[in-house]
PDB file of C-alpha atoms in Angstrom:
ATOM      1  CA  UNK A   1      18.968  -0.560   3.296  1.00  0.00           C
ATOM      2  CA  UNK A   2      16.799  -2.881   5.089  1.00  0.00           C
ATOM      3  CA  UNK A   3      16.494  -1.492   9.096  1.00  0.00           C
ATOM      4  CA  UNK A   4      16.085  -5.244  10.422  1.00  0.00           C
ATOM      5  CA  UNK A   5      19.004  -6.184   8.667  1.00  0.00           C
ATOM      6  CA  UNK A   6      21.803  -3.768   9.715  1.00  0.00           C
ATOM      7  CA  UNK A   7      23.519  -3.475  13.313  1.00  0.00           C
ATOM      8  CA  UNK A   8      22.709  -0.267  15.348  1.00  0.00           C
ATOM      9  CA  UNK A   9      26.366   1.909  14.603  1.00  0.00           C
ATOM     10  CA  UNK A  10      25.462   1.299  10.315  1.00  0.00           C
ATOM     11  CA  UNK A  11      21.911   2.509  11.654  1.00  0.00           C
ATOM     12  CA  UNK A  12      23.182   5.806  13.372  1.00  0.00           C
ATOM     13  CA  UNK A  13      25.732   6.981  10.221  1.00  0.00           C
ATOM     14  CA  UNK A  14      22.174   6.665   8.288  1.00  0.00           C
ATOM     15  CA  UNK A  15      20.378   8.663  10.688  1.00  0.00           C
ATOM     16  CA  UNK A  16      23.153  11.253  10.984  1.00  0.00           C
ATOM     17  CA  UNK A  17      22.715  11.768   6.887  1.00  0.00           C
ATOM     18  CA  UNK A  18      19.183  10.896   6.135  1.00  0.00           C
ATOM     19  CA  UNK A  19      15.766  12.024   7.114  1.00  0.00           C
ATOM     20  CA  UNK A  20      13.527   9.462   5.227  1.00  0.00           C
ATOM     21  CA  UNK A  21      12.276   6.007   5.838  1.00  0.00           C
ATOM     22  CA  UNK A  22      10.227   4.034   3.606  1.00  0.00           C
ATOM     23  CA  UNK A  23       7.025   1.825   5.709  1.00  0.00           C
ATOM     24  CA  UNK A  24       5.541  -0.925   3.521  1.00  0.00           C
ATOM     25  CA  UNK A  25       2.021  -2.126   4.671  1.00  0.00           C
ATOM     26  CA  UNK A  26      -0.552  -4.798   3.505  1.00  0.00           C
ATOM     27  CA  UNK A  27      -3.064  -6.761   4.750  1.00  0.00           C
ATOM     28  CA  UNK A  28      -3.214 -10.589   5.110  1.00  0.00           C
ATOM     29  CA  UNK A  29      -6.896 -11.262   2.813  1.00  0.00           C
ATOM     30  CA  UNK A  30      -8.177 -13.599   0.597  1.00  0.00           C
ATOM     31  CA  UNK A  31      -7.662 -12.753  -2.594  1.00  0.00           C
ATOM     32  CA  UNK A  32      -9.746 -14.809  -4.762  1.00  0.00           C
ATOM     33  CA  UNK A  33      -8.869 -18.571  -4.878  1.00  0.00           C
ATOM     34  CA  UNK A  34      -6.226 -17.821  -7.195  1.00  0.00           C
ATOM     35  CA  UNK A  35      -3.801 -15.764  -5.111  1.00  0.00           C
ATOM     36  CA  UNK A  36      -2.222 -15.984  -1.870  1.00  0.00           C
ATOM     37  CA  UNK A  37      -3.643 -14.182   1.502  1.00  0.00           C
ATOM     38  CA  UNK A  38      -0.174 -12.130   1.464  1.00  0.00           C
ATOM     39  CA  UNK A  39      -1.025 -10.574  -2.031  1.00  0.00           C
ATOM     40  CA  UNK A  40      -1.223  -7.161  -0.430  1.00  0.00           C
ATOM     41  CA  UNK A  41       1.851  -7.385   1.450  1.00  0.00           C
ATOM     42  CA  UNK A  42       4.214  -8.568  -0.735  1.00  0.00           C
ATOM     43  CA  UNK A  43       3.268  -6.269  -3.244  1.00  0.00           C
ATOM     44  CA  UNK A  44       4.125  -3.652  -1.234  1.00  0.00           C
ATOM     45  CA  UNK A  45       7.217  -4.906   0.588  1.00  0.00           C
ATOM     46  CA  UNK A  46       8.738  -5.784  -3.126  1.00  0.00           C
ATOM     47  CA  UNK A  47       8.189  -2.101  -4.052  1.00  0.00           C
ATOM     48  CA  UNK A  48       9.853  -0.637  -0.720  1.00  0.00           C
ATOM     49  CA  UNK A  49      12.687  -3.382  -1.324  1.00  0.00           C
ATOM     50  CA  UNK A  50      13.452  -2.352  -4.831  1.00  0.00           C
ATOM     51  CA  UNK A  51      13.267   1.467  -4.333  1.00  0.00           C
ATOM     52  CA  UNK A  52      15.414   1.201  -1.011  1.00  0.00           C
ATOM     53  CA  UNK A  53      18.206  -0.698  -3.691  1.00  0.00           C
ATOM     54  CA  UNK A  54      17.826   1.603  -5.553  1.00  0.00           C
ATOM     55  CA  UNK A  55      18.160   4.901  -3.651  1.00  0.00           C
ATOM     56  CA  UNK A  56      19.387   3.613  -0.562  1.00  0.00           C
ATOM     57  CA  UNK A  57      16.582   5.069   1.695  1.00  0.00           C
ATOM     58  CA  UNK A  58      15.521   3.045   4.836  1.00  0.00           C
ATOM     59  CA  UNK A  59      13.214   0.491   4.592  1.00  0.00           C
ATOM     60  CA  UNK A  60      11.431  -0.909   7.524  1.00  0.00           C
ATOM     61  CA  UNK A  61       9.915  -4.125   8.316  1.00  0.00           C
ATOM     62  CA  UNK A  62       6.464  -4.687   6.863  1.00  0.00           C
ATOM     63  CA  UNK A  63       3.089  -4.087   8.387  1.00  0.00           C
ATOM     64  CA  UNK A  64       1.496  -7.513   7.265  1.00  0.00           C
ATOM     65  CA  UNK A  65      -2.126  -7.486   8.604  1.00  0.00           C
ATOM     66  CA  UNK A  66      -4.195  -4.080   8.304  1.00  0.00           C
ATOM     67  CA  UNK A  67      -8.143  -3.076   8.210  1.00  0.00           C
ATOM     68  CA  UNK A  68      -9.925  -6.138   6.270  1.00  0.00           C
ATOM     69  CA  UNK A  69     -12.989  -6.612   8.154  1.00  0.00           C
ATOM     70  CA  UNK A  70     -14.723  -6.630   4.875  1.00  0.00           C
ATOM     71  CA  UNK A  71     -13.284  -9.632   3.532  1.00  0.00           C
ATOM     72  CA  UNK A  72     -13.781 -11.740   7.039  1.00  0.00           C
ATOM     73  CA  UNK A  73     -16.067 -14.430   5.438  1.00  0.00           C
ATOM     74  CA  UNK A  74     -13.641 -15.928   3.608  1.00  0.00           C
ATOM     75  CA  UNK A  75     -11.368 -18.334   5.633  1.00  0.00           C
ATOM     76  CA  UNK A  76      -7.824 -17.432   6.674  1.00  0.00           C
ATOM     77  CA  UNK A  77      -8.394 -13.804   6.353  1.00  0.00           C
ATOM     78  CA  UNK A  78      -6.943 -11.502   8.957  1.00  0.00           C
ATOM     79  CA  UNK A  79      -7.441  -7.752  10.239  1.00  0.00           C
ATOM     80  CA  UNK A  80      -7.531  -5.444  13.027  1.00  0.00           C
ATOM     81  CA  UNK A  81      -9.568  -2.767  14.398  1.00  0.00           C
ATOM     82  CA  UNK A  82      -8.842   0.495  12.391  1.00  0.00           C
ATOM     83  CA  UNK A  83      -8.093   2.448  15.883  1.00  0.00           C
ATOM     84  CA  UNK A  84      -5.992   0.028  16.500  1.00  0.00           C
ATOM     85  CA  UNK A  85      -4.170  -0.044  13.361  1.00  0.00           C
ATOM     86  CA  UNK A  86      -4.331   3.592  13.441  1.00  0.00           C
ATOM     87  CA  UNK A  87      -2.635   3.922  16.582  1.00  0.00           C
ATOM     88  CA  UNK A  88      -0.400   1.115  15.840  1.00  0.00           C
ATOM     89  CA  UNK A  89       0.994   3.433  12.686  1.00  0.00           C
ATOM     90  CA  UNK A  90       1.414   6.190  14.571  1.00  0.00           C
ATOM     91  CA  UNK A  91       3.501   4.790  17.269  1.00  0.00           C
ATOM     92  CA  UNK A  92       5.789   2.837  14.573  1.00  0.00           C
ATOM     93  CA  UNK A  93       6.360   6.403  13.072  1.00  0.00           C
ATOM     94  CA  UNK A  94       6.959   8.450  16.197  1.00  0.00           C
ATOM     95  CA  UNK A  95       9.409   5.374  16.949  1.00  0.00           C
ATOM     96  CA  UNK A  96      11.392   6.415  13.685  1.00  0.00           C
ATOM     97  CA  UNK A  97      11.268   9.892  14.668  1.00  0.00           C
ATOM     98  CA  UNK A  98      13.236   9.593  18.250  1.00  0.00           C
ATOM     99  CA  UNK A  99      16.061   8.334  15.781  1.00  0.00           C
ATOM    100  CA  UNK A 100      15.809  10.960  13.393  1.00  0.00           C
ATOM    101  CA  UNK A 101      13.391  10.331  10.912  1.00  0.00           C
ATOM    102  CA  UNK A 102      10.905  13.305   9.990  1.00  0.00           C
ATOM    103  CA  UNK A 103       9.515  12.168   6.289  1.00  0.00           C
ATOM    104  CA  UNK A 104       7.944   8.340   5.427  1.00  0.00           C
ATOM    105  CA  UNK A 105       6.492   7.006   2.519  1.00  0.00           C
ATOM    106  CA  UNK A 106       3.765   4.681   3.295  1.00  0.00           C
ATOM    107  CA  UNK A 107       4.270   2.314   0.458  1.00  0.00           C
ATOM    108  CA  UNK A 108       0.622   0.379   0.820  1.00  0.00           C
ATOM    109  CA  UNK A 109      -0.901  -1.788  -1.365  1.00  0.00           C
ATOM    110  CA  UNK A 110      -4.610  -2.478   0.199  1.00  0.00           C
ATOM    111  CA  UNK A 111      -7.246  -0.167  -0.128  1.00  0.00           C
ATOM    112  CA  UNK A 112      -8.810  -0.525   3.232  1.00  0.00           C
ATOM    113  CA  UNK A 113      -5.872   1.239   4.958  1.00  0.00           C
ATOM    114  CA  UNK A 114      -5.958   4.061   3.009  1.00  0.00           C
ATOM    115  CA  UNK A 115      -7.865   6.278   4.789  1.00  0.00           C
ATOM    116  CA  UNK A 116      -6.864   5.084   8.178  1.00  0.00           C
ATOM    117  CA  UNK A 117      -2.710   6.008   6.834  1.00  0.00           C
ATOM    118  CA  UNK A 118      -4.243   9.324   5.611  1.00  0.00           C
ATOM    119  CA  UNK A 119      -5.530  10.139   9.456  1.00  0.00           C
ATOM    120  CA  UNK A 120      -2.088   9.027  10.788  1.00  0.00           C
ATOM    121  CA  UNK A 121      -0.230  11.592   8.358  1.00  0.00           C
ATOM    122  CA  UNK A 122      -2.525  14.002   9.380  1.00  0.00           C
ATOM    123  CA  UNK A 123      -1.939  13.610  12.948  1.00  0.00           C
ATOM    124  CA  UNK A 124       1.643  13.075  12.748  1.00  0.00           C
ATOM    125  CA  UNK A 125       2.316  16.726  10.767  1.00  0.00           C
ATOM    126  CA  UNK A 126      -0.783  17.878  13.219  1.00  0.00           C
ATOM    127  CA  UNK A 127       1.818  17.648  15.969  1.00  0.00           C
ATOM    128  CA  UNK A 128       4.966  18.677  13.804  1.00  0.00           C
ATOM    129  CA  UNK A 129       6.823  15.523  14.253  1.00  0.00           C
ATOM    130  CA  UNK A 130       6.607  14.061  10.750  1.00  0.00           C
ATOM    131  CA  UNK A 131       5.164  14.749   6.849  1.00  0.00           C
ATOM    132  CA  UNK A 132       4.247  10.861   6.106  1.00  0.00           C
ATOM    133  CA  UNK A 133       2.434  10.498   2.624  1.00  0.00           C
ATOM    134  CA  UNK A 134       0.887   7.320   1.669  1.00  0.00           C
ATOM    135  CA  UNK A 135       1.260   5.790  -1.670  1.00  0.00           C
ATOM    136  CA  UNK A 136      -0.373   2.966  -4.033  1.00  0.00           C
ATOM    137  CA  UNK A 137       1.342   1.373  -6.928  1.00  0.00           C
ATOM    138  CA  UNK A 138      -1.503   1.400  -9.057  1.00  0.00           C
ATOM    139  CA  UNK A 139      -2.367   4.983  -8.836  1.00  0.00           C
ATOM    140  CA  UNK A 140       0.988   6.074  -9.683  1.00  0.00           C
ATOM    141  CA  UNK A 141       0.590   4.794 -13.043  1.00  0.00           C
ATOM    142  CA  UNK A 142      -3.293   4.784 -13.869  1.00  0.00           C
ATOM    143  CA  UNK A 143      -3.313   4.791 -17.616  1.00  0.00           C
ATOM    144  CA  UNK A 144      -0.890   2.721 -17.898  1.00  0.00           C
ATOM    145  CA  UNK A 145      -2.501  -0.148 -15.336  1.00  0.00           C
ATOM    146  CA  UNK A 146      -6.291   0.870 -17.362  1.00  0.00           C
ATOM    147  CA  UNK A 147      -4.333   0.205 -20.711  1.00  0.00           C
ATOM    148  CA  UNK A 148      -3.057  -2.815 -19.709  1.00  0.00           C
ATOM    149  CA  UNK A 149      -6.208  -5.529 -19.540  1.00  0.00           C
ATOM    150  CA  UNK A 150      -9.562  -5.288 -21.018  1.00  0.00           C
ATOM    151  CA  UNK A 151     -11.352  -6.312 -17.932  1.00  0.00           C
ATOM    152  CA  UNK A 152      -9.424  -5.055 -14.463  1.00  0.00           C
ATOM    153  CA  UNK A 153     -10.372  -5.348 -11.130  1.00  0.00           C
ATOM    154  CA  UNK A 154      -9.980  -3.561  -7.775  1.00  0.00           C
ATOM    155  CA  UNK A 155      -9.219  -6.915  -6.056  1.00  0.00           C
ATOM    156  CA  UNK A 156      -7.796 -10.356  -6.616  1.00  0.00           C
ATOM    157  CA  UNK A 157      -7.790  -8.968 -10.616  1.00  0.00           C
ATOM    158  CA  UNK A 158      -5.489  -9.145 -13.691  1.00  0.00           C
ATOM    159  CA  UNK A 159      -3.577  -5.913 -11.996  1.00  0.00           C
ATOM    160  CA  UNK A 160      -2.820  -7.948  -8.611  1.00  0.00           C
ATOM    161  CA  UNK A 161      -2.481 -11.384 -10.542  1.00  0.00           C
ATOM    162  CA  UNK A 162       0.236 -10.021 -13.042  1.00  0.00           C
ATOM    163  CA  UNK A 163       2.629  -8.642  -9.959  1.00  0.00           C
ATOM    164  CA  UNK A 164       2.342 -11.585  -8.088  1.00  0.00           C
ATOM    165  CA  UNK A 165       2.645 -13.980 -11.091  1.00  0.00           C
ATOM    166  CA  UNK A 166       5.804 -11.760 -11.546  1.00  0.00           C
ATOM    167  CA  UNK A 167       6.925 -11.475  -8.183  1.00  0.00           C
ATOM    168  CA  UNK A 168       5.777 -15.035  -6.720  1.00  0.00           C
ATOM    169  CA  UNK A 169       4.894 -17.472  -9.415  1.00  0.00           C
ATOM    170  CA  UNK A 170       4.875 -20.513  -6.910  1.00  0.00           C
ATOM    171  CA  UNK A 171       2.284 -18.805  -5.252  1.00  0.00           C
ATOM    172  CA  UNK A 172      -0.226 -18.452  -7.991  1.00  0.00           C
ATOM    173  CA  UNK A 173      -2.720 -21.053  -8.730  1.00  0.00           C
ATOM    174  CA  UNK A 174      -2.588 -20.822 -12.250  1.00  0.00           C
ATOM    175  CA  UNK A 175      -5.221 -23.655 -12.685  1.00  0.00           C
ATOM    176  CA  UNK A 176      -7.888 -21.722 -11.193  1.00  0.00           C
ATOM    177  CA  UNK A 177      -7.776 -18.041 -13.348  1.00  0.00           C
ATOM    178  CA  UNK A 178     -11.041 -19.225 -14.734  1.00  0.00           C
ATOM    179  CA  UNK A 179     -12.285 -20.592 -11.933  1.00  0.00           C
ATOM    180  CA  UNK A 180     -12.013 -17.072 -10.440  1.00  0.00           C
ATOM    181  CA  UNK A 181     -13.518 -15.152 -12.778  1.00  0.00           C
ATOM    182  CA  UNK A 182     -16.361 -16.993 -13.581  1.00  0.00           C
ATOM    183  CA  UNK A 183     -17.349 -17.169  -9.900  1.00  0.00           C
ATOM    184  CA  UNK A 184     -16.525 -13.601  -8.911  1.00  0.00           C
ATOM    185  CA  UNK A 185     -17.504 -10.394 -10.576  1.00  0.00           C
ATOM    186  CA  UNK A 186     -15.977 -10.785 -13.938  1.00  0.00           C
ATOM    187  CA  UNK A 187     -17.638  -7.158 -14.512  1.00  0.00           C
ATOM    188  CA  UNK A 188     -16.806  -5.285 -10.846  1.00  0.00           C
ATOM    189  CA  UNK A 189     -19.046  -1.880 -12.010  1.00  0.00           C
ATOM    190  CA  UNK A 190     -22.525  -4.174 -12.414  1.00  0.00           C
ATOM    191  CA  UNK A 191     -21.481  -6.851  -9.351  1.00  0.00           C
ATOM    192  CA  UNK A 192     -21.516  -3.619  -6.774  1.00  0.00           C
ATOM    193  CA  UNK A 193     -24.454  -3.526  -5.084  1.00  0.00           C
ATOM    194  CA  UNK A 194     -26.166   0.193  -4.820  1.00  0.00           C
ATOM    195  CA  UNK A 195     -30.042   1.598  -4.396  1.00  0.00           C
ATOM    196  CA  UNK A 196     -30.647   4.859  -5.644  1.00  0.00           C
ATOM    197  CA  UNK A 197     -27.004   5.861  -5.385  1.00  0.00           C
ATOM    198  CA  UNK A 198     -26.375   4.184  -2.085  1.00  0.00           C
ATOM    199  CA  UNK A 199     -23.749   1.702  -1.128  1.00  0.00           C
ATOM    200  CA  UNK A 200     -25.922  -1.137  -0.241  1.00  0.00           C
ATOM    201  CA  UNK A 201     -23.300  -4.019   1.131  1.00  0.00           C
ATOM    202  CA  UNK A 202     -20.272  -3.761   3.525  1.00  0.00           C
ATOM    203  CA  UNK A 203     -18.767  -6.990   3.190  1.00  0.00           C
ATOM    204  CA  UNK A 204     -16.706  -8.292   0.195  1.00  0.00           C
ATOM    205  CA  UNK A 205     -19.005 -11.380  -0.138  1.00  0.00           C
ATOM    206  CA  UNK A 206     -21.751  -9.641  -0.863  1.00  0.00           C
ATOM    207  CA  UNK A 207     -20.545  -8.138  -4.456  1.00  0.00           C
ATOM    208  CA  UNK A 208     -17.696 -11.401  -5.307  1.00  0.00           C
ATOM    209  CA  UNK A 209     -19.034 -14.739  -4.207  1.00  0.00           C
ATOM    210  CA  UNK A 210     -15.332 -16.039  -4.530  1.00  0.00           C
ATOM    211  CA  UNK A 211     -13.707 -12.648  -3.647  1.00  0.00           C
ATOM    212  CA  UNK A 212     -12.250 -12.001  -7.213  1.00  0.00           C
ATOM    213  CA  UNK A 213     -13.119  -8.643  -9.681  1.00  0.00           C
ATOM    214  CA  UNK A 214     -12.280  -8.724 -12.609  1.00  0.00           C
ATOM    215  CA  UNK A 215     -10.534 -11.247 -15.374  1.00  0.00           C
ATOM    216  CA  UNK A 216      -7.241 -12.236 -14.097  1.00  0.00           C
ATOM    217  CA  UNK A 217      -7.100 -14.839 -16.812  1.00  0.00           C
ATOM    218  CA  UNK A 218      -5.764 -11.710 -18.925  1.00  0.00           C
ATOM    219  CA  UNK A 219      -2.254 -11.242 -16.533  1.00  0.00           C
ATOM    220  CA  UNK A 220       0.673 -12.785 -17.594  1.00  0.00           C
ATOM    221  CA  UNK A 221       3.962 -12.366 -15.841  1.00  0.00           C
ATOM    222  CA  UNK A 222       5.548 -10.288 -18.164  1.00  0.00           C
ATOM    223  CA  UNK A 223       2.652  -7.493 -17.997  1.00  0.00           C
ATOM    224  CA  UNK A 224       3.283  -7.602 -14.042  1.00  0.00           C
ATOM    225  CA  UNK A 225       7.151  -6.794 -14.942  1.00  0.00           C
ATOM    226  CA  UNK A 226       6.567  -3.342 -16.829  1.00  0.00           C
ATOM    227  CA  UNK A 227       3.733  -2.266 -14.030  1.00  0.00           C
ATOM    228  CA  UNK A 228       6.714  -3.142 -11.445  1.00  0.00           C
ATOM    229  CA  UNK A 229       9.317  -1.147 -13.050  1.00  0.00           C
ATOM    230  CA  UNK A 230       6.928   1.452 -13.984  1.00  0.00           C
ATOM    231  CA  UNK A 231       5.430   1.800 -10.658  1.00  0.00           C
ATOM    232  CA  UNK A 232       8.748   1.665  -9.246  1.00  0.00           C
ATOM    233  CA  UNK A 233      10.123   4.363 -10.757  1.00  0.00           C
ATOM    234  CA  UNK A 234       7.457   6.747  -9.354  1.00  0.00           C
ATOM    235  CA  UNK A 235       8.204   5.862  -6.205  1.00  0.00           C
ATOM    236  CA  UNK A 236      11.419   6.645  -6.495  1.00  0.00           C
ATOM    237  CA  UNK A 237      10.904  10.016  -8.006  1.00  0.00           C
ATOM    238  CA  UNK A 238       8.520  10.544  -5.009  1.00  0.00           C
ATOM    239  CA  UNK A 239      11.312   9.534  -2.327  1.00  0.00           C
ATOM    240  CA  UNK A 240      13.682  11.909  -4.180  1.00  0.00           C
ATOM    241  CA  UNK A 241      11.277  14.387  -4.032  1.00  0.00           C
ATOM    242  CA  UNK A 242       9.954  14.160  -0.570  1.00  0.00           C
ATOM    243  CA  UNK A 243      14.127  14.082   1.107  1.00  0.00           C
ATOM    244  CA  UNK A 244      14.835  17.330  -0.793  1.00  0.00           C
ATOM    245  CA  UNK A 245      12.006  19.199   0.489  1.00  0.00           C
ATOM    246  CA  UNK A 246      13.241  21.457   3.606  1.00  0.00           C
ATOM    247  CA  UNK A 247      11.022  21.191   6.453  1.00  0.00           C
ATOM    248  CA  UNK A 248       9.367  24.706   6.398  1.00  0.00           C
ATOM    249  CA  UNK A 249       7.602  23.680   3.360  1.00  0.00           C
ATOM    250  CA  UNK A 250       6.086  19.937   4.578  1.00  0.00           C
ATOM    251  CA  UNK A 251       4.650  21.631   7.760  1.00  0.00           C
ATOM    252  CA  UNK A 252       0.877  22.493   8.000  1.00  0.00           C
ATOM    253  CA  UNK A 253       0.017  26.051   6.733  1.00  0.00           C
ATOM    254  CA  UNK A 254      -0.612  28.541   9.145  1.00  0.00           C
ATOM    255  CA  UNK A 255      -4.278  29.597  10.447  1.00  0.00           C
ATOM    256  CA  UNK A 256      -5.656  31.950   7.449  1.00  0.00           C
ATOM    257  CA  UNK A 257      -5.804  35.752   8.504  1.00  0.00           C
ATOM    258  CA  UNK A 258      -7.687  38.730   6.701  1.00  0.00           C
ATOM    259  CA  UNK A 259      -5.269  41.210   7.190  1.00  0.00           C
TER     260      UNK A 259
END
């Protein structure tokens, strides 16, 4: 059930019966100059989409743009502040919970909001409104994603390239796979930049000089297909898992007493 879809008296029989909204988020970022600046976001609003068919959980609009500062060289790309997004989060969520809504998955797909989604779940059960949990596709299934090309990549990789050649194929330039390997870190574990076990860059530039990690000439539509299903099905079996938990157990532990 998509929220923006349905009128308000379909919206209040769900929130008279269900507890549990699924939140997809993104980012709007370059991605190499193979894939498309919504890479991040429509991985994860195809994941919400499919497991809110399939359970029939809430699914809300997307959060397109999140925390890409990093990648701000590279025309097009766009971000905001991570108090802002931060704050942003929160208020969507405490929005949901006026109508009912006490449990969300996060279902993100960018690695610079992680953290930032982390703090907002934290706050959120802090304040015992809300147990929201944030989720990536790729570590659901890690083995299976590692397995799956020789050479991978954090970013703009074979991983990313295989969904969206899966999901979007009119959106990938196919004609420049090469192209993006051979002038981005083809090897992303030598290309990061570190002194004496510091992080020694900040900006995406600095380690990809075309934004792509990794050999994305190794994805191929049909690998992005199984890491879709198999993805998907974790996050179903975490939605399942997440509305059947009673509330006493998703709250924050009590202070921790000697006696």
């Amino acid at each position: 059930m998509y929220l923006a879809d349905e009128a308000w008296p379909d919206l209040e029989a769900y929130f008279e019966s269900e507890s549990l909204a699924i939140v997809p988020l993104g980012s709007t970022e370059q991605h190499g100059p193979h894939l498309p600046l919504a890479t991040d976001h429509a991985i994860a609003e195809a994941f919400a989409t499919e497991v809110s068919e399939r359970t029939g959980y809430l699914r809300t609009p997307t959060v397109t743009v999140g925390v890409s500062p990093h990648h701000r060289q590279f025309p097009g790309t766009a971000w905001v502040d991570a108090d802002v997004f931060r704050d942003y989060v929160e208020s969507y969520v405490r929005n949901l919970t006026y109508h009912g809504i006490d449990r969300v998955v996060f279902v993100n797909a960018h690695g610079g909001n992680v953290q930032h989604l982390r703090e907002v779940g934290r706050r959120l059960r802090d304040d015992d409104v809300a147990y929201a949990i944030e989720w990536m596709w790729d570590e659901s299934i890690p083995n299976l994603v590692d397995e799956a090309f020789e050479h991978n990549g954090p970013h703009a990789g074979p991983k990313e390239t295989a969904l969206i050649q899966h999901l979007h194929p009119d959106l990938v330039h196919d004609d420049r796979l090469a192209e993006a390997r051979d002038g981005g870190a083809p090897d992303p574990e030598a290309s990061i930049r570190t002194q004496n076990g510091a992080a020694t860059f900040y900006d995406t530039v600095e380690n990809s000089a075309n934004g792509s990690f990794g050999d994305p000439t190794d994805a191929t539509a049909e690998r992005g297909a199984e890491l879709f299903d198999a993805a998907s099905e974790q996050l179903e079996a975490l939605c399942e898992w997440l509305a059947a938990r009673d509330w006493a157990e998703l709250r924050a532990p009590e202070r921790v007493s000697r006696e």
